[in-house]
PDB file of N, CA and C in Angstrom:
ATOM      1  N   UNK A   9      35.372  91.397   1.121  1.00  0.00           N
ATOM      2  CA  UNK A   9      36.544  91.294   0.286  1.00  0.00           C
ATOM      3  C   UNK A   9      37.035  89.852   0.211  1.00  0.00           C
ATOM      4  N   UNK A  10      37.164  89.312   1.341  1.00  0.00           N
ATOM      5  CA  UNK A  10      37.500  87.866   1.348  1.00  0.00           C
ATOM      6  C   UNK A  10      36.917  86.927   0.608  1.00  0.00           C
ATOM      7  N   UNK A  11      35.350  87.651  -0.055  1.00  0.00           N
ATOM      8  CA  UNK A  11      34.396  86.743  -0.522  1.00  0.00           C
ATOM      9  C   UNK A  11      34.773  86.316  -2.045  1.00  0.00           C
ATOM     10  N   UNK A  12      35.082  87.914  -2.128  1.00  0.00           N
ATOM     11  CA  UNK A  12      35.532  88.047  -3.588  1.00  0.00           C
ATOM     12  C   UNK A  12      37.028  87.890  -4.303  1.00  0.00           C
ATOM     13  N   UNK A  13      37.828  87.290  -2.658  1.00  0.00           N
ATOM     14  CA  UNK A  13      39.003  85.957  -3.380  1.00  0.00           C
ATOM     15  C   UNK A  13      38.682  85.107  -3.382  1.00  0.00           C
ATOM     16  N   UNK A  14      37.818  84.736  -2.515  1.00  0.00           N
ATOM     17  CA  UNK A  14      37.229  83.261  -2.546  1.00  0.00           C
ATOM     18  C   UNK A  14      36.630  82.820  -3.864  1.00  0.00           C
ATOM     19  N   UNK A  15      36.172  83.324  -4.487  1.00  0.00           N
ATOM     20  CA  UNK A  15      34.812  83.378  -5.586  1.00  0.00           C
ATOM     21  C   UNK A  15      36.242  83.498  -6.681  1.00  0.00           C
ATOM     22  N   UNK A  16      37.210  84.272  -6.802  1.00  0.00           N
ATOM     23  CA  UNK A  16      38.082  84.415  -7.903  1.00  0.00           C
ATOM     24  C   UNK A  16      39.355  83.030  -7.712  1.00  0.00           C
ATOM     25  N   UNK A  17      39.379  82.873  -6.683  1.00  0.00           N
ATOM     26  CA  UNK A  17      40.074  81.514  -6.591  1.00  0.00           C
ATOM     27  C   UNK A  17      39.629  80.409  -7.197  1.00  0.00           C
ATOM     28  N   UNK A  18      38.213  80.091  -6.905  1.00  0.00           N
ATOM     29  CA  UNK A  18      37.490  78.691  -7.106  1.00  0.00           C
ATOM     30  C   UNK A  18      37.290  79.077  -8.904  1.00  0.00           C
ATOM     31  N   UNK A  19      37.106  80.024  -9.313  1.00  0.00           N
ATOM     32  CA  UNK A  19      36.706  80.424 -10.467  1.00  0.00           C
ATOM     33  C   UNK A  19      38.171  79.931 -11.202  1.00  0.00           C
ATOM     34  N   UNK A  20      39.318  80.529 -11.299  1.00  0.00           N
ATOM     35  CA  UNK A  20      41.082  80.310 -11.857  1.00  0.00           C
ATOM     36  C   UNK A  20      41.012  78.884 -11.297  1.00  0.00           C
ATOM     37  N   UNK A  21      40.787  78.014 -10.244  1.00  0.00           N
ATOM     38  CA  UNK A  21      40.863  76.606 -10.240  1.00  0.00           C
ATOM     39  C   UNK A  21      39.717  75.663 -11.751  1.00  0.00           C
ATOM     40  N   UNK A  22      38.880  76.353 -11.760  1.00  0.00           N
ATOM     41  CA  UNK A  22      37.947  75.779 -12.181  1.00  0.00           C
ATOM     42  C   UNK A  22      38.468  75.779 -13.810  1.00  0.00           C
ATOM     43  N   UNK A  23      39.011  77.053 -13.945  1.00  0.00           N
ATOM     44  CA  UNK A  23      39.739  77.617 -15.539  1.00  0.00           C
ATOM     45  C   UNK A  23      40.825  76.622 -15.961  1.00  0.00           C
ATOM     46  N   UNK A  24      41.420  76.341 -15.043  1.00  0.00           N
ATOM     47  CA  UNK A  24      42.826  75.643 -14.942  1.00  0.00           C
ATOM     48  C   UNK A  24      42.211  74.431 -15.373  1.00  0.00           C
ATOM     49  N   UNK A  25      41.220  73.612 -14.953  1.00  0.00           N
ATOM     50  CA  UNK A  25      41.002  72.121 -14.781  1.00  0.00           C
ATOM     51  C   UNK A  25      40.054  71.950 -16.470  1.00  0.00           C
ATOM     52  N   UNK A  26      39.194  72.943 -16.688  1.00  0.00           N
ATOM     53  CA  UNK A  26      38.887  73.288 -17.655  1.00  0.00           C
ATOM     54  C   UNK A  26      39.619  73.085 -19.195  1.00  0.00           C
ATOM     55  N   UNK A  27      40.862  74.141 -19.081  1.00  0.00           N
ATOM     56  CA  UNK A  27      41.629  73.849 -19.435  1.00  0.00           C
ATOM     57  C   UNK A  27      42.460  72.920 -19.819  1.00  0.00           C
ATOM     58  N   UNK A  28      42.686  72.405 -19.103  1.00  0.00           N
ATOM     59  CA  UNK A  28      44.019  70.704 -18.707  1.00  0.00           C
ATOM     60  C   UNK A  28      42.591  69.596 -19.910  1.00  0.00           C
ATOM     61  N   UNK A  29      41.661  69.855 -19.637  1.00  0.00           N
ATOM     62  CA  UNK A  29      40.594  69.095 -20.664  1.00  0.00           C
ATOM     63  C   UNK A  29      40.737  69.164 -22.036  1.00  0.00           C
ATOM     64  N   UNK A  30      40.286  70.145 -22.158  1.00  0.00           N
ATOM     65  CA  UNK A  30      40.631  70.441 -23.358  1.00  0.00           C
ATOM     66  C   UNK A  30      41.834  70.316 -24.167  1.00  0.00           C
ATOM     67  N   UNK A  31      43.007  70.605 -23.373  1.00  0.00           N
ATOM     68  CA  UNK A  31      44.532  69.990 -24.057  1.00  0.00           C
ATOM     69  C   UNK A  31      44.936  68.762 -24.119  1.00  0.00           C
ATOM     70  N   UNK A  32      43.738  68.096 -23.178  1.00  0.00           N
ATOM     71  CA  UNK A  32      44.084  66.659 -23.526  1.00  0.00           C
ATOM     72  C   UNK A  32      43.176  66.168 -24.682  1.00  0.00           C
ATOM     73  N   UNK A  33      42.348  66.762 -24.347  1.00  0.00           N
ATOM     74  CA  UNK A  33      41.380  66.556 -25.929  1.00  0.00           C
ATOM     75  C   UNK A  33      42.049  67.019 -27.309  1.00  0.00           C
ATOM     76  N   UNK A  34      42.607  67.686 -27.265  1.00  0.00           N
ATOM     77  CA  UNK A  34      43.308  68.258 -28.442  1.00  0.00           C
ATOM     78  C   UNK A  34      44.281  67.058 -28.821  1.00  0.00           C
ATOM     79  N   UNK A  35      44.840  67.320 -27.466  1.00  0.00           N
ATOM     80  CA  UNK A  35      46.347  65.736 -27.653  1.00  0.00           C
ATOM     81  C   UNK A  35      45.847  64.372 -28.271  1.00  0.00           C
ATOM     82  N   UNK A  36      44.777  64.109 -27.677  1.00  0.00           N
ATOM     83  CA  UNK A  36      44.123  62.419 -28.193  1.00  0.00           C
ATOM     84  C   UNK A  36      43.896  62.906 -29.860  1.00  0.00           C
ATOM     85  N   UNK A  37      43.224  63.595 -30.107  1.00  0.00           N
ATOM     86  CA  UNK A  37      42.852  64.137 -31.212  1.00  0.00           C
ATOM     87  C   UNK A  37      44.146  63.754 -32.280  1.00  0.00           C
ATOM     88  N   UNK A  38      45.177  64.607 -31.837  1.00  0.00           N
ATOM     89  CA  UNK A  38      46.569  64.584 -32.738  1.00  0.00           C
ATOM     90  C   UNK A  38      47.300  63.359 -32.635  1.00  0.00           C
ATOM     91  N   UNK A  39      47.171  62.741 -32.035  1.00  0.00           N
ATOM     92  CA  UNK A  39      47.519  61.110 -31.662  1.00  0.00           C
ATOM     93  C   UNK A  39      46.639  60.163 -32.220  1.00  0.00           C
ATOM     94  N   UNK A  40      45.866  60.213 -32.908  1.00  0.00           N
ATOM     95  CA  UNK A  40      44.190  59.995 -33.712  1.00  0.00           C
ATOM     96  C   UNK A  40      43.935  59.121 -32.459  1.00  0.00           C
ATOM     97  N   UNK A  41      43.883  59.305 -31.291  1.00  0.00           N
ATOM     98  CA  UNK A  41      42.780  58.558 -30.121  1.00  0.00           C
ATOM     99  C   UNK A  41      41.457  59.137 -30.346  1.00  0.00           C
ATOM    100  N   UNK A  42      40.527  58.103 -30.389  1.00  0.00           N
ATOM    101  CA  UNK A  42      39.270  58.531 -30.134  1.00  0.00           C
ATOM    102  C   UNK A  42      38.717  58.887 -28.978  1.00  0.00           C
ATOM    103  N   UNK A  43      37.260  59.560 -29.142  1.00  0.00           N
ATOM    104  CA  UNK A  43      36.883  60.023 -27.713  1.00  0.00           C
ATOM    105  C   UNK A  43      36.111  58.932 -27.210  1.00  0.00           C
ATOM    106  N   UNK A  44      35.881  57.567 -27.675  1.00  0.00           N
ATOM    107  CA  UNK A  44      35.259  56.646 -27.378  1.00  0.00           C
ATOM    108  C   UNK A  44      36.324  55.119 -27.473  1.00  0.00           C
ATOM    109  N   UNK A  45      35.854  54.349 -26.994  1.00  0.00           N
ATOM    110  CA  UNK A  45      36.283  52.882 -26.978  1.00  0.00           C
ATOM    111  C   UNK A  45      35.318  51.944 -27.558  1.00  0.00           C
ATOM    112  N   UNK A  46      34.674  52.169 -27.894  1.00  0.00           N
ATOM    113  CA  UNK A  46      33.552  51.429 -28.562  1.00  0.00           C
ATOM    114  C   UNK A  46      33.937  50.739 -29.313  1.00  0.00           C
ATOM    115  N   UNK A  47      33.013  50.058 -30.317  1.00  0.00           N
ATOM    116  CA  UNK A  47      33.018  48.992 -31.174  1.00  0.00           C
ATOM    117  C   UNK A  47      33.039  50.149 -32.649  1.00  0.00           C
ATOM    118  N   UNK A  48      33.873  50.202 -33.186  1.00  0.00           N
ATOM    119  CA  UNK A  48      33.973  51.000 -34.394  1.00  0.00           C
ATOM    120  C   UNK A  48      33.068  50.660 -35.305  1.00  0.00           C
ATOM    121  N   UNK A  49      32.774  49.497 -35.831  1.00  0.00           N
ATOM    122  CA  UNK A  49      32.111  49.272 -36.863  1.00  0.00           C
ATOM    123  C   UNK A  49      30.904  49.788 -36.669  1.00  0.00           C
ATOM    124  N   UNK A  50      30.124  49.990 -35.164  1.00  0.00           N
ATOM    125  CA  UNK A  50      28.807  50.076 -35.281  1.00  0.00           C
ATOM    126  C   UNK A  50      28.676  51.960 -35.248  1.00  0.00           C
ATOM    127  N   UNK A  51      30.249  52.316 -35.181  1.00  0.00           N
ATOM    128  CA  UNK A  51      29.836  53.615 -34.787  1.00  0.00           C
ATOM    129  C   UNK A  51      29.262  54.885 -35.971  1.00  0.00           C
ATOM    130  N   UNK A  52      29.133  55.783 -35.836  1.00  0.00           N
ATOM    131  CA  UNK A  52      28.522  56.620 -36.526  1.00  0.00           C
ATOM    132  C   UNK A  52      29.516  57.765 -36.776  1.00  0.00           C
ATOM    133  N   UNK A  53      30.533  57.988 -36.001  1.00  0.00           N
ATOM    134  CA  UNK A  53      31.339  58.965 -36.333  1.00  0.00           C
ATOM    135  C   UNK A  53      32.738  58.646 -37.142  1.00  0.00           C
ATOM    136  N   UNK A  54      33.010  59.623 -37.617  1.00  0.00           N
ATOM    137  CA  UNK A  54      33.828  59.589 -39.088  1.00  0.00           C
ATOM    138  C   UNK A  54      35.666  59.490 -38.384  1.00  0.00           C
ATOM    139  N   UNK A  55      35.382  58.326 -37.910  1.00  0.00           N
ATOM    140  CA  UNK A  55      36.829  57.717 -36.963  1.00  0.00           C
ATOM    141  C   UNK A  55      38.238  57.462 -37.985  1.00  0.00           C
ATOM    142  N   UNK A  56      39.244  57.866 -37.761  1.00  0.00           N
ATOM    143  CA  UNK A  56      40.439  57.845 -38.138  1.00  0.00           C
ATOM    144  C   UNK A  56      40.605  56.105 -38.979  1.00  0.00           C
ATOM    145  N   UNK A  57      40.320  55.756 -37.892  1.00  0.00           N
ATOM    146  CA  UNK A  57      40.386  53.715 -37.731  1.00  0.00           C
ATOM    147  C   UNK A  57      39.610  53.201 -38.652  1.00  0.00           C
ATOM    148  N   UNK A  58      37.998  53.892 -39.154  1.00  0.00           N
ATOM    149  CA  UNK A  58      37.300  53.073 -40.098  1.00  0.00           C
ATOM    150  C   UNK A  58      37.521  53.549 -41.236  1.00  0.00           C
ATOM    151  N   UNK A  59      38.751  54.460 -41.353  1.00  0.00           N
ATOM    152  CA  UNK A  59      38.779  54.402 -43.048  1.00  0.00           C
ATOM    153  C   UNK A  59      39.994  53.442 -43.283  1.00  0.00           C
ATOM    154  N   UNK A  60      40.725  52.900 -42.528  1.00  0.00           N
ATOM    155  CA  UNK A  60      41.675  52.142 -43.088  1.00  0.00           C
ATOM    156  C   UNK A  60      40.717  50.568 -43.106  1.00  0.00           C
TER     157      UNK A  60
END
């Protein structure tokens, strides 16, 4: 029994941290942060920044 809080604990930690990712990904997103720091000009993805 103990095994199977153990195993459901680490699992809801893992959900949680999971989680917290993704809402920050969402947040940068709505803030137009990119998921990179790179050099824009050379990049390939359709960045907020290279259409102005």
């Amino acid at each position: 029994m103990q095994e199977i809080i153990a195993t459901v604990i680490v699992a809801l930690i893992v959900a949680v941290l999971f989680a917290a990712v993704i809402i920050k990904m969402v947040k940068d997103k709505k803030k137009g942060k990119g998921s990179c720091s790179c050099n824009c000009s050379t990049c390939g993805m359709d960045c907020p920044s290279k259409k102005s």
